[in-house]
C-alpha positions in Angstrom: -63.5 6.5 81.4 -60.1 5.4 82.7 -60.0 2.6 80.3 -60.5 5.0 77.3 -57.7 7.2 78.5 -55.3 4.2 78.8 -56.2 3.0 75.3 -55.5 6.5 73.8 -52.2 6.7 75.6 -51.2 3.2 74.3 -52.2 4.1 70.8 -50.2 7.4 70.9 -47.2 5.5 72.3 -47.4 3.0 69.4 -47.5 5.9 66.9 -44.4 7.5 68.5 -42.5 4.2 68.4 -43.3 3.7 64.7 -42.3 7.3 63.8 -39.0 7.0 65.8 -38.3 3.7 64.1 -38.8 5.1 60.6 -36.7 8.1 61.5 -33.9 5.8 62.7 -34.1 3.8 59.6 -33.9 6.9 57.4 -30.9 8.3 59.3 -29.1 4.9 59.1 -29.8 4.6 55.4 -28.6 8.2 54.7 -25.4 7.5 56.7 -24.9 4.2 54.9 -25.4 5.7 51.4 -23.0 8.5 52.1 -20.4 6.3 53.7 -17.4 6.0 51.4 -16.4 2.4 50.4 -13.3 1.5 52.3 -10.8 -1.3 51.6 -8.0 -2.6 53.8 -4.6 -2.9 52.1 -1.2 -3.8 53.5 1.6 -1.2 53.1 3.9 -3.8 51.5 1.4 -4.5 48.8 1.4 -1.0 47.4 4.0 1.5 46.1 3.9 5.1 47.1 5.7 8.1 45.6 6.0 11.7 46.4 4.7 14.6 44.2 7.7 16.7 43.3 8.6 19.8 41.3 11.6 19.8 39.0 12.9 19.9 35.5 10.5 18.0 33.3 12.2 16.6 30.2 9.6 16.2 27.4 11.3 13.4 25.6 10.6 9.9 24.2 12.9 6.9 24.2 12.5 4.5 21.3 14.5 1.6 19.9 15.5 2.1 16.2 17.1 -0.3 13.8 19.4 0.6 10.9 18.2 0.0 7.3 19.5 0.9 3.9 18.8 4.5 3.0 17.4 3.4 -0.4 16.2 -0.1 -1.4 14.1 -1.7 -4.0 11.5 -4.4 -3.5 11.8 -7.8 -5.1 8.3 -8.5 -6.5 6.8 -11.7 -8.0 5.6 -11.0 -11.6 4.0 -14.4 -12.2 2.6 -16.5 -9.4 3.5 -20.2 -8.9 5.5 -22.7 -6.9 9.2 -22.0 -6.3 11.1 -24.4 -8.5 14.6 -23.1 -8.2 16.5 -20.7 -5.9 19.7 -19.1 -7.2 20.6 -16.6 -4.4 20.7 -16.3 -0.6 19.7 -13.7 1.9 22.5 -11.2 2.5 24.2 -11.9 -0.9 25.4 -9.1 -3.1 23.5 -9.2 -6.4 23.5 -7.3 -9.7 20.6 -5.8 -11.7 18.9 -8.5 -13.7 20.5 -11.4 -11.9 18.2 -14.4 -11.5 17.2 -14.9 -7.9 14.6 -17.7 -8.2 12.3 -19.5 -10.7 8.6 -20.4 -10.2 6.5 -22.9 -12.1 2.8 -22.6 -12.9 1.6 -25.2 -15.4 -1.8 -23.6 -15.9 -0.3 -20.2 -16.8 2.3 -21.9 -19.1 -0.5 -23.8 -20.9 -2.4 -20.5 -21.3 0.7 -18.9 -22.8 1.0 -21.8 -25.2 -2.6 -21.5 -26.3 -2.3 -17.8 -26.7 0.9 -18.1 -28.7 -0.7 -20.7 -31.0 -3.8 -18.5 -31.5 -1.7 -15.4 -32.4 0.5 -17.4 -34.8 -2.6 -18.7 -36.6 -4.0 -15.2 -36.9 -0.7 -14.0 -38.4 -0.7 -16.9 -40.8 -4.3 -16.0 -41.9 -3.4 -12.4 -42.4 -0.4 -13.3 -44.5 -2.6 -15.5 -46.7 -4.9 -12.5 -47.1 -1.8 -10.4 -48.2 -0.9 -13.1 -50.7 -4.4 -13.1 -52.1 -4.3 -9.3 -52.5 -1.0 -9.5 -54.3 -2.4 -12.1 -56.7 -5.3 -9.8 -57.3 -2.9 -7.0 -58.0 -0.9 -9.2 -60.4 -4.1 -10.2 -62.3 -5.1 -6.5 -62.4 -1.8 -5.6 -63.9 -2.1 -8.3 -66.5 -5.6 -7.0 -67.5 -4.2 -3.5 -67.7 -1.4 -4.6 -69.9 -3.7 -6.7 -72.1 -6.1 -3.7 -72.6 -3.3 -1.4 -73.5 -1.9 -4.0 -76.0 -5.3 -4.5 -77.5 -5.8 -0.8 -77.9 -2.4 -0.4 -79.6 -3.2 -3.3 -82.0 -6.6 -1.8 -82.8 -5.0 1.6 -83.4 -2.4 0.2 -85.8 -5.1 -1.7 -87.7 -7.3 1.4 -87.9 -4.4 3.5 -89.2 -3.6 0.9 -91.9 -7.2 0.6 -93.0 -7.5 4.4 -93.1 -4.5 4.8 -95.4 -5.7 2.0 -97.6 -9.2 3.4 -97.7 -8.0 7.0 -98.5 -5.8 5.6 -101.3 -8.9 3.8 -102.6 -7.2 0.5 -102.2 -9.0 -0.8 -99.1 -12.6 -1.6 -98.5 -14.8 0.7 -96.6 -16.2 -2.2 -94.6 -12.7 -3.0 -93.4 -12.2 0.6 -92.5 -15.5 0.7 -90.5 -14.7 -2.5 -88.7 -11.2 -1.2 -87.7 -12.7 2.1 -86.5 -15.4 0.3 -84.5 -12.8 -2.0 -82.9 -10.6 1.0 -82.1 -13.4 2.7 -80.3 -14.2 -0.4 -78.3 -10.6 -1.0 -77.3 -10.3 2.7 -76.3 -13.4 2.5 -74.1 -12.4 -0.9 -72.7 -9.0 0.5 -71.8 -10.6 3.5 -70.0 -12.9 1.2 -68.0 -10.0 -1.2 -67.1 -7.8 1.7 -66.0 -10.6 3.3 -63.9 -11.4 -0.1 -62.2 -7.7 -0.8 -61.6 -7.2 2.7 -60.1 -10.1 2.1 -57.7 -9.1 -1.4 -56.8 -5.5 -0.3 -56.3 -6.6 2.3 -53.7 -8.7 -0.3 -51.9 -5.9 -2.9 -52.0 -3.4 -0.3 -50.6 -5.8 0.4 -47.7 -6.1 -3.3 -47.1 -2.4 -3.8 -47.4 -1.8 -1.1 -44.7 -4.5 -2.4 -42.4 -3.3 -6.0 -42.6 0.4 -5.1 -42.2 -0.5 -3.0 -39.1 -2.5 -5.9 -37.7 0.4 -8.3 -38.4 2.8 -5.8 -36.7 0.5 -5.6 -33.6 0.2 -9.4 -33.5 3.9 -9.8 -33.7 4.4 -7.3 -30.9 1.8 -9.2 -28.8 3.6 -12.4 -29.6 6.9 -10.9 -28.5 5.4 -9.7 -25.3 3.8 -13.0 -24.7 7.1 -14.8 -25.2 8.9 -12.3 -23.0 6.2 -12.9 -20.3 7.4 -16.4 -20.1 10.5 -14.9 -18.5 8.2 -13.6 -15.7 8.6 -17.1 -14.2 12.2 -16.0 -13.5 12.4 -13.6 -10.5 15.3 -11.2 -11.1 17.0 -8.5 -9.1 15.6 -5.1 -9.9 18.8 -3.2 -8.9 22.4 -4.0 -7.8 23.0 -4.2 -4.0 22.7 -6.5 -1.0 19.7 -8.9 -1.0 17.8 -8.9 2.3 14.6 -10.3 3.7 14.8 -13.0 1.1 13.6 -16.2 2.8 11.7 -18.3 0.3 11.8 -22.1 0.1 11.4 -24.7 -2.6 7.8 -25.6 -3.3 6.5 -22.4 -1.7 3.5 -20.9 -3.5 4.0 -17.3 -4.4 1.3 -14.9 -5.7 1.6 -12.4 -8.4 2.6 -9.0 -7.0 3.9 -10.4 -3.8 7.1 -8.9 -2.3 9.6 -11.6 -1.3 12.5 -9.5 -0.3 14.4 -6.3 -1.1 17.7 -5.1 -2.5 19.5 -2.5 -0.4 21.5 0.0 -2.6 24.2 0.4 0.1 24.3 4.2 -0.5 23.8 5.1 3.1 21.7 4.2 6.2 18.6 5.3 7.9 16.8 4.3 11.2 13.4 2.8 11.6 11.7 2.9 15.0 8.4 1.5 16.2 6.5 3.9 18.4 3.4 3.5 20.6 0.2 4.8 19.0 -0.2 7.2 21.9 2.4 9.4 20.3 0.9 9.4 16.7 -0.3 13.0 17.1 2.7 14.2 19.1 5.4 13.3 16.5 6.1 15.2 13.3 8.8 15.5 10.7 11.7 17.7 11.9 11.7 16.5 15.5 15.3 16.0 16.6 16.9 13.5 18.9 20.1 11.7 19.7 21.7 8.3 20.2 24.8 7.0 21.8 27.4 4.7 20.1 30.9 4.0 21.4 30.5 6.6 24.1 29.7 9.3 21.5 26.5 11.2 20.9 25.1 11.4 17.3 22.2 13.6 16.2 19.2 12.3 14.4 16.0 13.8 12.9 12.6 12.4 12.0 12.2 12.5 8.2 9.1 10.4 7.7 6.1 9.2 9.7 4.3 6.1 8.5 0.8 6.5 10.1 -0.4 2.9 9.7 -1.0 1.5 13.1 -0.3 -2.2 13.6 -0.4 -4.0 16.9 -0.7 -0.7 18.7 2.4 0.8 17.1 3.4 2.9 14.1 6.7 3.5 12.4 8.9 6.6 12.0 12.0 7.0 9.8 15.0 8.9 11.1 18.2 10.1 9.4 21.5 11.1 10.9 21.9 14.9 11.1 25.6 15.2 10.4 28.1 12.4 11.1 27.1 8.9 11.7 28.6 6.1 13.8 31.5 4.2 12.2 31.1 0.6 10.9 27.3 0.8 10.6 25.6 -2.3 9.4 22.1 -3.1 8.5 20.1 -4.5 11.4 22.0 -2.7 14.2 19.8 -1.4 17.0 20.1 1.9 19.0 18.3 3.5 21.8 17.1 6.9 20.4 16.1 9.8 22.6 13.6 12.2 20.9 13.2 15.7 22.2 9.4 16.5 21.9 9.6 20.1 23.4 11.7 22.3 25.6 12.3 21.3 29.3 10.1 23.0 31.9 9.8 23.3 35.6 6.8 21.2 36.4 5.0 19.3 39.1 5.3 15.5 38.4 4.8 12.0 39.7 6.7 8.8 38.8 5.1 6.6 36.2 3.4 3.5 37.5 0.8 0.8 36.8 -2.0 2.9 38.3 -2.4 4.6 34.9 -3.8 1.6 33.1 -6.8 1.5 35.5 -7.4 5.3 35.9 -6.2 6.6 32.5 -4.7 9.4 34.6 -8.1 10.8 35.7 -7.7 10.0 39.4 -5.3 8.7 42.0 -5.2 7.6 45.7 -3.6 10.3 47.9 -2.0 9.0 51.1 -2.3 10.8 54.4 -1.2 9.1 57.6 -2.6 5.6 57.3 -5.4 6.5 55.0 -5.6 6.9 51.2 -8.5 8.8 49.5 -9.5 8.8 45.8 -8.9 12.2 44.2 -9.6 13.5 40.7 -6.5 14.8 38.9 -5.4 16.0 35.5 -2.1 14.8 34.0 -0.3 16.4 31.0 2.8 15.2 29.2 4.8 12.1 30.0 8.3 10.8 29.5 10.0 7.5 30.3 10.1 8.3 34.1 7.4 10.8 35.0 3.9 12.1 34.3 3.4 15.9 34.4 0.7 17.0 36.9 -1.5 19.8 35.6 -3.9 19.9 38.5 -5.3 18.0 41.5 -2.1 17.5 43.5 0.3 19.6 45.5 4.0 19.4 46.0 5.0 17.0 48.8 1.8 14.9 48.8 2.2 11.2 48.6 0.3 9.0 46.1 -0.1 5.3 45.3 1.5 4.5 41.9 1.2 0.7 41.9 -1.5 -1.4 40.3 -5.1 -0.5 41.0 -6.8 -3.6 39.6 -8.0 -4.6 43.2 -8.5 -1.0 44.4 -10.4 0.8 41.6 -13.9 0.2 42.9 -13.1 1.8 46.3 -12.9 5.4 47.4 -11.0 5.0 50.7 -8.1 2.8 51.7 -7.0 1.8 55.2 -3.3 1.2 55.0 -2.2 -1.4 57.5 1.5 -1.5 58.6 
């Protein structure tokens, strides 16, 4: 009996040990899963800044370059290899002045074949005209002959009629002359009717052939003038720029190889980060400094094509412009996006590229904890804080590439 009691107690004790062990494992697992990931970081390896409240200037700084207010592209009309170059970049040129010549043997051979073909067609059409004129000449001869034969028959009939009426002539001669007169009269009518019909047809053919010859001659003139497309000429008068071709370089039809600035004024072209593509619009004003003076500018055109993460904007001077402006000069331009406001803000830093402004490490004592935030506008110096931070708090603004997978930081002095 005592043995059974001992066995029951041992079994109960074993069950209690198993239950306690399982409970301990569960508690430890729960603690481990809810424990925030912590990373040790040295204070000299991070940069901290304070959350402040002050005047937030909603502006954008860009670098702009002067260009001619108006310009015309120099386009290649006929592709080929550059054979001759007659002008240099930066040179003043006049409208129609030759800038370069290209050579394309295949195109030139095609021009020659087309020219030969057109000339052959014109020659054939002129032969057709000559043939029609010969037909007209023969028709006129036939008309003249029929008229003459009719007149002769009429004279003969009148003579035989008088002789017959005077009882001098024979009736048979009178009858023959009358028969011949009727024949020549009918023949004359038929010849005149046929001549009239053929004349209308010939006139129509004359008109059609002459029109075709005129069209062919125009095509021939255009073809011959197209040979001048091998010569690249200045479209307007002004200063040649961006013209950097070399001998032997292959150019394609329609390619732009430079431009001619009309020298009638200046504008500014700035490259802007694509982040601002929906924030900028025509009419936004700004300023630039030159020789210790401020000059107003305004956005007049936005070119929305994004290339290498940037798009272009065109600006004009509002009133006066700096003296001695030249094409290619660069200026720092300050664009005012909206009115200044009193806002909470933090300095800009490399943390943004890893967090996209959605969270930040907030420092307290020797700890830093991850916190969700909401950032608004930005300028060259600051991000505007919409929510998630309080004035006077300290945040880490340096690079987060080694920190972004942690939620807590131990900052070691």
